[in-house]
PDB file of C-alpha atoms in Angstrom:
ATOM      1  CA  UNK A   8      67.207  85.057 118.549  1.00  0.00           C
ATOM      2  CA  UNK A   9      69.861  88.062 119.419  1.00  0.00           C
ATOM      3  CA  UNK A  10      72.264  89.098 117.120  1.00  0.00           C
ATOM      4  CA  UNK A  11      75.412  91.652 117.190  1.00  0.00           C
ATOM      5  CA  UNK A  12      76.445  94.007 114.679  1.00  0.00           C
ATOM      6  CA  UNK A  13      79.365  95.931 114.429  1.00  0.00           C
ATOM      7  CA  UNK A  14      79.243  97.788 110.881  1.00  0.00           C
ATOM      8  CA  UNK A  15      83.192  98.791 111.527  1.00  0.00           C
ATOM      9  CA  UNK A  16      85.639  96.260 111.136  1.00  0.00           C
ATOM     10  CA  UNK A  17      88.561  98.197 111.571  1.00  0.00           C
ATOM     11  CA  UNK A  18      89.292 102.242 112.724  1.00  0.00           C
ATOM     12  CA  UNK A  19      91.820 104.019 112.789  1.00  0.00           C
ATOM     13  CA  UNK A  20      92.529 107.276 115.121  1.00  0.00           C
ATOM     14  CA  UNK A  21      95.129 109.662 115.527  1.00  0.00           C
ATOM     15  CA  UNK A  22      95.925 109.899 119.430  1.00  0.00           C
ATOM     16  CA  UNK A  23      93.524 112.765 121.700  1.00  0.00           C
ATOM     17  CA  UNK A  24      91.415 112.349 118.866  1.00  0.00           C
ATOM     18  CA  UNK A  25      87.639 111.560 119.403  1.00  0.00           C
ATOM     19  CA  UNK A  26      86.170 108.180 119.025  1.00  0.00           C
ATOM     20  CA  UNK A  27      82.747 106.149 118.434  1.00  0.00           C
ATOM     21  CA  UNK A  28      82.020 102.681 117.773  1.00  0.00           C
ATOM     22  CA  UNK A  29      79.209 101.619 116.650  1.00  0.00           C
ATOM     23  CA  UNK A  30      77.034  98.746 117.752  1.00  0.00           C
ATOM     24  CA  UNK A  31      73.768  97.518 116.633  1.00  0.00           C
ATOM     25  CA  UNK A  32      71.893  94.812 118.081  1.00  0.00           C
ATOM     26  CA  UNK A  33      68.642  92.863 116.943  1.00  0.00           C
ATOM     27  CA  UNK A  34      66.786  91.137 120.158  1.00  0.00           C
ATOM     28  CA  UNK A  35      62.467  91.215 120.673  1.00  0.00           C
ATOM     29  CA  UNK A  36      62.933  91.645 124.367  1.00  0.00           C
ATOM     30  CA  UNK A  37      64.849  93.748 126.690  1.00  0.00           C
ATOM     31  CA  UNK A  38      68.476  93.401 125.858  1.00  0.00           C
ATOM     32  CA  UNK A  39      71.522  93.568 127.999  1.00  0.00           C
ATOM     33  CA  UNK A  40      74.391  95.014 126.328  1.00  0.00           C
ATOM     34  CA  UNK A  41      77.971  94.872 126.725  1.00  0.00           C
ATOM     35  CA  UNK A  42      80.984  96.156 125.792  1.00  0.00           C
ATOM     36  CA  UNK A  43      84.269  94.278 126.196  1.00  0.00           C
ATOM     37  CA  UNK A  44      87.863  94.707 125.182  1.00  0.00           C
ATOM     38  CA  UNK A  45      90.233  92.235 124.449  1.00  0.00           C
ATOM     39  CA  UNK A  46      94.176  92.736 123.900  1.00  0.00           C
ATOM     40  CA  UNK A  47      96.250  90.790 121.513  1.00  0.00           C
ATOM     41  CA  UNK A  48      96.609  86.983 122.954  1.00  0.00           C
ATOM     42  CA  UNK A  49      94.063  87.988 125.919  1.00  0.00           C
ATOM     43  CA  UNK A  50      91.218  87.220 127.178  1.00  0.00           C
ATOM     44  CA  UNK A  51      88.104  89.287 127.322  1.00  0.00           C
ATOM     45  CA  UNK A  52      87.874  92.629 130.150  1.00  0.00           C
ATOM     46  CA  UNK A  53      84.315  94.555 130.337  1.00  0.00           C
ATOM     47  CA  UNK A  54      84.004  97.765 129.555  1.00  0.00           C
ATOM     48  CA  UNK A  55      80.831  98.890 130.641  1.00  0.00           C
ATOM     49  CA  UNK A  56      77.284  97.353 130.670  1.00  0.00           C
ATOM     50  CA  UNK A  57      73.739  98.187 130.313  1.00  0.00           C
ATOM     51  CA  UNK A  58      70.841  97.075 132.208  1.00  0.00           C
ATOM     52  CA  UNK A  59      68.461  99.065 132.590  1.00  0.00           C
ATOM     53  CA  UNK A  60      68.165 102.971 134.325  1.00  0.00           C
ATOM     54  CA  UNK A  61      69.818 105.807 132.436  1.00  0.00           C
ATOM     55  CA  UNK A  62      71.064 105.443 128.872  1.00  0.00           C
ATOM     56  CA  UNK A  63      74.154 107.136 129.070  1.00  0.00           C
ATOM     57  CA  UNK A  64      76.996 104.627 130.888  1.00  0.00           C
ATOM     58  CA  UNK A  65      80.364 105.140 132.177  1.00  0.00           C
ATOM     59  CA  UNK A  66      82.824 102.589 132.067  1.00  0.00           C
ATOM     60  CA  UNK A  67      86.430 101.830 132.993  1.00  0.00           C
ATOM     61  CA  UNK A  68      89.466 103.838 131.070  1.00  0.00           C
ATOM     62  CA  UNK A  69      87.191 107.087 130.512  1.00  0.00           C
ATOM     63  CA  UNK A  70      84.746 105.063 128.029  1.00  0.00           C
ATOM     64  CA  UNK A  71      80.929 105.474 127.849  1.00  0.00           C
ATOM     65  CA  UNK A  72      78.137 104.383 125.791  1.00  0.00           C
ATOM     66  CA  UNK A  73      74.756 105.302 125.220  1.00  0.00           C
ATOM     67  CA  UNK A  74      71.919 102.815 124.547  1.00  0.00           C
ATOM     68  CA  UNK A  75      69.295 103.970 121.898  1.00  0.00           C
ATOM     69  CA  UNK A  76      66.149 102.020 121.889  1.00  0.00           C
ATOM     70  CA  UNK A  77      64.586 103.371 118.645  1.00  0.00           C
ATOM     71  CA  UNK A  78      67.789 102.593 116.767  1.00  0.00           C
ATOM     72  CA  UNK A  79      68.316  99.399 118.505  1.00  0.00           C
ATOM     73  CA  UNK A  80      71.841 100.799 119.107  1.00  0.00           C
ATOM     74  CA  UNK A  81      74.353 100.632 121.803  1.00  0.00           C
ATOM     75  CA  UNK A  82      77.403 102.905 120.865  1.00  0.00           C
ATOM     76  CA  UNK A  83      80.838 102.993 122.368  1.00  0.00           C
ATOM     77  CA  UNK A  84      82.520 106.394 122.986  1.00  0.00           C
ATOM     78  CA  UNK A  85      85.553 107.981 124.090  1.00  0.00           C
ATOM     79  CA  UNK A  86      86.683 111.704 123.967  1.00  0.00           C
ATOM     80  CA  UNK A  87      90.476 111.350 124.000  1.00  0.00           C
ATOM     81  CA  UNK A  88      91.597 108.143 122.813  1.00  0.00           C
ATOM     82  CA  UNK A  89      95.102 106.891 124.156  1.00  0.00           C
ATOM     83  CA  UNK A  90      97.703 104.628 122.354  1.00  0.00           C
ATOM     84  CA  UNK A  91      97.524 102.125 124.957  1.00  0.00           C
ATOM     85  CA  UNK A  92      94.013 101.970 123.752  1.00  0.00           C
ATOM     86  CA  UNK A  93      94.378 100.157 120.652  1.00  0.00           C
ATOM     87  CA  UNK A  94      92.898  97.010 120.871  1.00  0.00           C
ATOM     88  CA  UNK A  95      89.878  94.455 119.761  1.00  0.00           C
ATOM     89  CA  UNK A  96      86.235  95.789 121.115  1.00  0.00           C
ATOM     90  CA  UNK A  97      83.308  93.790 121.060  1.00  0.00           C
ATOM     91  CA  UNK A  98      79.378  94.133 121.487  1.00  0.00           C
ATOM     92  CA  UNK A  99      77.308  91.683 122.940  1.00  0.00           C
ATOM     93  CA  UNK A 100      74.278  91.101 124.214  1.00  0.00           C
ATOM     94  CA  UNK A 101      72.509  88.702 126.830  1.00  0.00           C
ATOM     95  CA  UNK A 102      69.175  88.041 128.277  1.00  0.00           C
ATOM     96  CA  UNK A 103      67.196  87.804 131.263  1.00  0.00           C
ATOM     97  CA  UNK A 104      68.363  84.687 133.103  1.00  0.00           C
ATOM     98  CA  UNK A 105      71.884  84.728 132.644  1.00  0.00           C
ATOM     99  CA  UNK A 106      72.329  82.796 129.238  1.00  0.00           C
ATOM    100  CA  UNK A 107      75.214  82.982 127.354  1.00  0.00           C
ATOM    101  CA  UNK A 108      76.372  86.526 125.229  1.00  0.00           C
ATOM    102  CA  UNK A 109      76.509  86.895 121.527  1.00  0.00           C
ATOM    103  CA  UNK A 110      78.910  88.787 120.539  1.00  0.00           C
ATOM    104  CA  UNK A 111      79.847  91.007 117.134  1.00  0.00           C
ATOM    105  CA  UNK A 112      82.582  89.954 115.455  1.00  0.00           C
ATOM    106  CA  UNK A 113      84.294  93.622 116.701  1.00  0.00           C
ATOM    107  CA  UNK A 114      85.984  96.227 116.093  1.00  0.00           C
ATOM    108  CA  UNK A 115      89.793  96.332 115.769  1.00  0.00           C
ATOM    109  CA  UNK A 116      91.183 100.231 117.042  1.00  0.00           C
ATOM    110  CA  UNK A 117      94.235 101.070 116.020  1.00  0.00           C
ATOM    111  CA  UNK A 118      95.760 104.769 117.348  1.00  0.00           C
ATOM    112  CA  UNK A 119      98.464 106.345 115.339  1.00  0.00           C
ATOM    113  CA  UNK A 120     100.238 109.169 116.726  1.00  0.00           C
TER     114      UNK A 120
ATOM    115  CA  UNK B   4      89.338  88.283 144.474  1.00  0.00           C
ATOM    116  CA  UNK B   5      90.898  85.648 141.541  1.00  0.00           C
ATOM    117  CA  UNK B   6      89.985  86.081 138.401  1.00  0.00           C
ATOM    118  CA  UNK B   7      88.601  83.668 135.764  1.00  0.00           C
ATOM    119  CA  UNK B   8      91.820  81.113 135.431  1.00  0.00           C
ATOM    120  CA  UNK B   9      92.181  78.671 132.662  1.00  0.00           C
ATOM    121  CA  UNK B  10      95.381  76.058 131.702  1.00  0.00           C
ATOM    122  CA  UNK B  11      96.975  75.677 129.934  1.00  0.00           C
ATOM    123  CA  UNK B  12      97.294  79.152 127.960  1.00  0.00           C
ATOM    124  CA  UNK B  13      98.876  77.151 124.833  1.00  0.00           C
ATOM    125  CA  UNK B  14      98.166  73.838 123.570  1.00  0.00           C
ATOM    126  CA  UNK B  15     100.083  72.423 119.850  1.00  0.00           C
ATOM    127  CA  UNK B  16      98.939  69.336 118.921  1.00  0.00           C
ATOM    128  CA  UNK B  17      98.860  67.375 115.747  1.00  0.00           C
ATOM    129  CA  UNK B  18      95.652  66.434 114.251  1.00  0.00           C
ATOM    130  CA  UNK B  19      93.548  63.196 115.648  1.00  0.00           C
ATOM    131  CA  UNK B  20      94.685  64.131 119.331  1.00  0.00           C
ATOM    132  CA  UNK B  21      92.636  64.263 121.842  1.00  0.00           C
ATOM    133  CA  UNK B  22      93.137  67.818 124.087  1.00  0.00           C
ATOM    134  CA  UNK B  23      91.802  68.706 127.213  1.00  0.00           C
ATOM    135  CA  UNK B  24      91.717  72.218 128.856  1.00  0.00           C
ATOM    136  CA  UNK B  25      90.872  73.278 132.576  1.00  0.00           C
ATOM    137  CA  UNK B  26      88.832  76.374 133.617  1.00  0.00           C
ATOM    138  CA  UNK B  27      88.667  77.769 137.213  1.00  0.00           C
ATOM    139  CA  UNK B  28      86.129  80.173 137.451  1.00  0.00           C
ATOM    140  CA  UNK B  29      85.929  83.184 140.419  1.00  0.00           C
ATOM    141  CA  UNK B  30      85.215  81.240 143.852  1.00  0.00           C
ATOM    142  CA  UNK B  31      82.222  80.892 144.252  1.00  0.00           C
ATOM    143  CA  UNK B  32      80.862  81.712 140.699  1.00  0.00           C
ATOM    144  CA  UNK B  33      77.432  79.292 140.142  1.00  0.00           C
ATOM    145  CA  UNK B  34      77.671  79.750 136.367  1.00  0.00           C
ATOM    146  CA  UNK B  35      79.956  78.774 133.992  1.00  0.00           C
ATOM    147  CA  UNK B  36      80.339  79.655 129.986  1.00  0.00           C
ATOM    148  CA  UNK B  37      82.769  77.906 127.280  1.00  0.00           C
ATOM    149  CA  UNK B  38      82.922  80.107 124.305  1.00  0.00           C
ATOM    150  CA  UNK B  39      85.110  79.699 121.379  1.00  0.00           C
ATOM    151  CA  UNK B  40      86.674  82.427 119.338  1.00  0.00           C
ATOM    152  CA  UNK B  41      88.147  81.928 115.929  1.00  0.00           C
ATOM    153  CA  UNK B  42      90.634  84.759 113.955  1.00  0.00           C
ATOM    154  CA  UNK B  43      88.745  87.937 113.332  1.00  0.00           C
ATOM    155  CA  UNK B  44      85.307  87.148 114.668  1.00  0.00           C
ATOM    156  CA  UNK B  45      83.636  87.672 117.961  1.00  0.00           C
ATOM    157  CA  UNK B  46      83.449  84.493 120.364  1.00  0.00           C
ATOM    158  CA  UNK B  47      81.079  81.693 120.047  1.00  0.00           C
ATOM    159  CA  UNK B  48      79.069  80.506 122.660  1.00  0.00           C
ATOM    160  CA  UNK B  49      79.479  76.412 123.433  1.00  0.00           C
ATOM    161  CA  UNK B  50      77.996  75.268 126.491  1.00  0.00           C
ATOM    162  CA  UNK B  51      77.432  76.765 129.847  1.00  0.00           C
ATOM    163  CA  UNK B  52      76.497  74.871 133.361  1.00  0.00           C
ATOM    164  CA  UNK B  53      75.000  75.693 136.743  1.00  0.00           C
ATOM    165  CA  UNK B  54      76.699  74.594 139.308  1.00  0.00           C
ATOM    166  CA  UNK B  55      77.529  70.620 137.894  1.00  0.00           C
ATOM    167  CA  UNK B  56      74.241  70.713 135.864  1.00  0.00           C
ATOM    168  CA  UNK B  57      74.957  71.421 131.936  1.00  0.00           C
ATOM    169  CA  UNK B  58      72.027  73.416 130.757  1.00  0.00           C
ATOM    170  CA  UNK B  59      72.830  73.939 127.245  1.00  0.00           C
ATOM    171  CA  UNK B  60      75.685  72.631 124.448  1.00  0.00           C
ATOM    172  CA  UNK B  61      75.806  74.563 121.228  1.00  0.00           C
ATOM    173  CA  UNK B  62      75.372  72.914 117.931  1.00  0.00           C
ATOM    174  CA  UNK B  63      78.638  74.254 117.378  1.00  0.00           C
ATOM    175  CA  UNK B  64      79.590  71.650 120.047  1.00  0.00           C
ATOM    176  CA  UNK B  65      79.622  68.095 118.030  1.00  0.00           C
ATOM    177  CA  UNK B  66      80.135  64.906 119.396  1.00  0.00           C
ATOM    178  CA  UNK B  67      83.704  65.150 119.834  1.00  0.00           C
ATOM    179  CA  UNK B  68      83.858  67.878 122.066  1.00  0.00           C
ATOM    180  CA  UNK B  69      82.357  67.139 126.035  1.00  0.00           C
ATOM    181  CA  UNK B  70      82.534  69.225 128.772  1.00  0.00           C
ATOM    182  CA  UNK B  71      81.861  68.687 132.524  1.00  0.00           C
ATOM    183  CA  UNK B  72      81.546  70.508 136.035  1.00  0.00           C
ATOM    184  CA  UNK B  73      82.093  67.264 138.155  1.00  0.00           C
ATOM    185  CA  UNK B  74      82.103  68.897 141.606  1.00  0.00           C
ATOM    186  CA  UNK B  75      80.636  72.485 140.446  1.00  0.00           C
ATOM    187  CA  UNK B  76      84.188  74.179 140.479  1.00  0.00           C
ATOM    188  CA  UNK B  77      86.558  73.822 137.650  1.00  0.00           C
ATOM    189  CA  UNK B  78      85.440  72.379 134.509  1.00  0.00           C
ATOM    190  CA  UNK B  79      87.035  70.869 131.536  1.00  0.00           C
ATOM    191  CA  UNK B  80      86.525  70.455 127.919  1.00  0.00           C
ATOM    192  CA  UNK B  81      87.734  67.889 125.924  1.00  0.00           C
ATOM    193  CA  UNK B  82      88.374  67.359 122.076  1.00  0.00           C
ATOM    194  CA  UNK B  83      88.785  64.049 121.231  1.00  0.00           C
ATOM    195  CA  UNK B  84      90.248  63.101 117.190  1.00  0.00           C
ATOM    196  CA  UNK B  85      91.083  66.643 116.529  1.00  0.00           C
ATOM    197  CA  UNK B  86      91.072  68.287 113.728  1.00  0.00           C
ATOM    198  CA  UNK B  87      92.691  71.192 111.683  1.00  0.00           C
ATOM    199  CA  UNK B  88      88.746  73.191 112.406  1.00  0.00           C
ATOM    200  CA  UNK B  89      89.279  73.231 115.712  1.00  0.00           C
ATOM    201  CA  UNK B  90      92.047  75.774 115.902  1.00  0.00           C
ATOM    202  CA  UNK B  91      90.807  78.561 118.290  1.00  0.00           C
ATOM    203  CA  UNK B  92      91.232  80.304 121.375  1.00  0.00           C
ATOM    204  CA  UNK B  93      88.768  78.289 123.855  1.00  0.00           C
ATOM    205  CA  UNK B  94      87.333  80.964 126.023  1.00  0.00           C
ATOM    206  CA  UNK B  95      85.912  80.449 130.017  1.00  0.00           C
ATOM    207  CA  UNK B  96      83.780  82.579 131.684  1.00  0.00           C
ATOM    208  CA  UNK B  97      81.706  82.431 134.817  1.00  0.00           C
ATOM    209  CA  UNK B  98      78.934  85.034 137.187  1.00  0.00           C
ATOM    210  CA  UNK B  99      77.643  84.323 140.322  1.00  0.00           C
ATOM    211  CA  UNK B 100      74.426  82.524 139.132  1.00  0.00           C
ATOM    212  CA  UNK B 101      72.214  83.902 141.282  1.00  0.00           C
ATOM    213  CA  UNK B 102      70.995  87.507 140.116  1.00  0.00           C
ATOM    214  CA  UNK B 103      68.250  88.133 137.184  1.00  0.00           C
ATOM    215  CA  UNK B 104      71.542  88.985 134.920  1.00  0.00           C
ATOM    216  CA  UNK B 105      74.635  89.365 135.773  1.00  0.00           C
ATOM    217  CA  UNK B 106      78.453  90.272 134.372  1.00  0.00           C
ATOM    218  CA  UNK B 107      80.302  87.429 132.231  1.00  0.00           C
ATOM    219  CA  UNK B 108      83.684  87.427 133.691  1.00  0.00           C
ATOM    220  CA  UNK B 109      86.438  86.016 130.964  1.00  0.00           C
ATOM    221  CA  UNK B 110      89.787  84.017 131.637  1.00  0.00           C
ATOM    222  CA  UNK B 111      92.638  84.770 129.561  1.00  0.00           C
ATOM    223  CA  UNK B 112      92.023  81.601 126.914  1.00  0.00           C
ATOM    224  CA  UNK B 113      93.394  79.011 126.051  1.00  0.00           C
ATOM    225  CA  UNK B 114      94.895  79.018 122.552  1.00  0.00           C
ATOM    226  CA  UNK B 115      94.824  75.622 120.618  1.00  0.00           C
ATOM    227  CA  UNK B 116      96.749  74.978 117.351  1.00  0.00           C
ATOM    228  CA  UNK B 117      95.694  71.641 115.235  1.00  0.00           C
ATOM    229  CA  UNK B 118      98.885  71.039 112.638  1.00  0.00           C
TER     230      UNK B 118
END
C-alpha cells in the first residue's frame, strides 16, 4: 500500500526567501507523485506532477520538484517565495491505472514579510 | 474548458439528517473520485467510478454514505442519519479515464457542518 509523508507540518518564510518542502513517499512500484495546493475554503489546484522522464519538474507559479528514487523522496521547491503564496501543500501519490491519490496530511506555508 | 463543479459549496445541518451533494466533473471526464478531507489532514479517498460503474468504496465509506453515477456525468453522494463525524469538506475529482495515469482534477468542495 502507498503512503505520504510530509515531516513539516507547518513553515514559515520571510518573503524572496528560499523554500523546500519536503515529501516522502513509501510505494513497491513505480509511483506517481503530485504536488497540489489548496487555499483556505478551496479546493485542490496541481502543482506539478511526476511520471516518469527527467527528475527535475517545473510547475505552475515558478515551483519545481525533484524526484529522488534512492530516498524515496519527492521535494517541493521554490527560489523566491511570494506572499500570495501562503497556503496548504500536499503530496500524493497514485498508481498505474488511474486509482485514487493518497495524500500527506501537508504542509501549511505561511510568508511573513 | 469547465472545471470540476460541485453544489452546493456549504451545507449546515443538524445531526440525523440525511445530506446529499452533486459533483459535475470536466465534460467528458470517464473517471470520477470522492475524497473527504477533515481539519488539518490531507484528503481521504472514498469511492471512485468509471463511467456509471463504481469500482471501489473505501472502508471509510460505511453504510450510510452511497454514491452513484446514474448516467456517467454528475454524481452524488448521500449521507443518510448524520452524524457530528461526518463534518468535512467532501472533495470531487475526475480525469479522462482513458490514459495509463492521468491528472486528478479537484472541484472547489463542498463543506458540511453536523451540529
Amino acid at each position: 500500500a502507498q503512503s505520504v509523508t510530509q515531516p513539516d507540518i507547518h513553515i514559515t518564510v520571510s518573503e524572496g526567501a528560499s523554500l523546500e518542502l519536503r515529501c516522502n513517499y513509501s510505494y513497491g512500484a513505480t509511483p506517481y507523485l503530485f504536488w497540489y495546493v489548496q487555499s483556505p475554503g478551496q479546493g485542490l489546484q496541481l502543482l506539478l506532477k511526476y511520471f516518469s522522464g527527467d527528475t527535475l519538474v517545473q510547475g505552475i507559479k515558478g515551483f519545481e520538484a525533484e524526484f529522488k528514487r534512492s530516498q524515496s523522496s519527492f521535494n517541493l521547491r521554490k527560489p523566491s517565495v511570494h506572499w500570495s503564496d501562503a497556503a496548504e501543500y500536499f503530496c500524493a501519490v497514485g498508481a498505474q491505472g488511474n486509482t485514487p491519490l493518497v495524500f500527506g496530511k501537508g504542509t501549511r506555508l505561511s510568508v511573513i514579510a | 474548458d469547465t472545471g470540476v463543479s460541485q453544489d452546493p459549496r456549504h451545507k449546515i445541518t443538524k445531526r440525523g439528517q440525511n445530506v446529499t451533494f452533486r459533483c459535475d466533473p470536466i465534460s467528458e471526464h470517464n473517471r470520477l473520485y470522492w475524497y473527504r478531507q477533515t481539519l488539518g489532514q490531507g484528503p481521504e479517498f472514498l469511492t471512485y467510478f468509471q463511467n456509471e460503474a463504481q469500482l471501489e468504496k473505501s472502508r471509510l465509506l460505511s453504510d450510510r454514505f452511497s454514491a452513484e453515477r446514474p448516467k456517467g456525468s454528475f454524481s452524488t453522494l448521500e449521507i443518510q442519519r448524520t452524524e457530528q463525524g461526518d463534518s468535512a469538506m467532501y472533495l470531487c475529482a475526475s480525469s479522462p479515464g482513458t490514459g495509463r495515469v492521468e491528472t486528478q482534477y479537484f472541484g472547489p468542495g463542498t463543506r458540511l457542518l453536523v451540529l
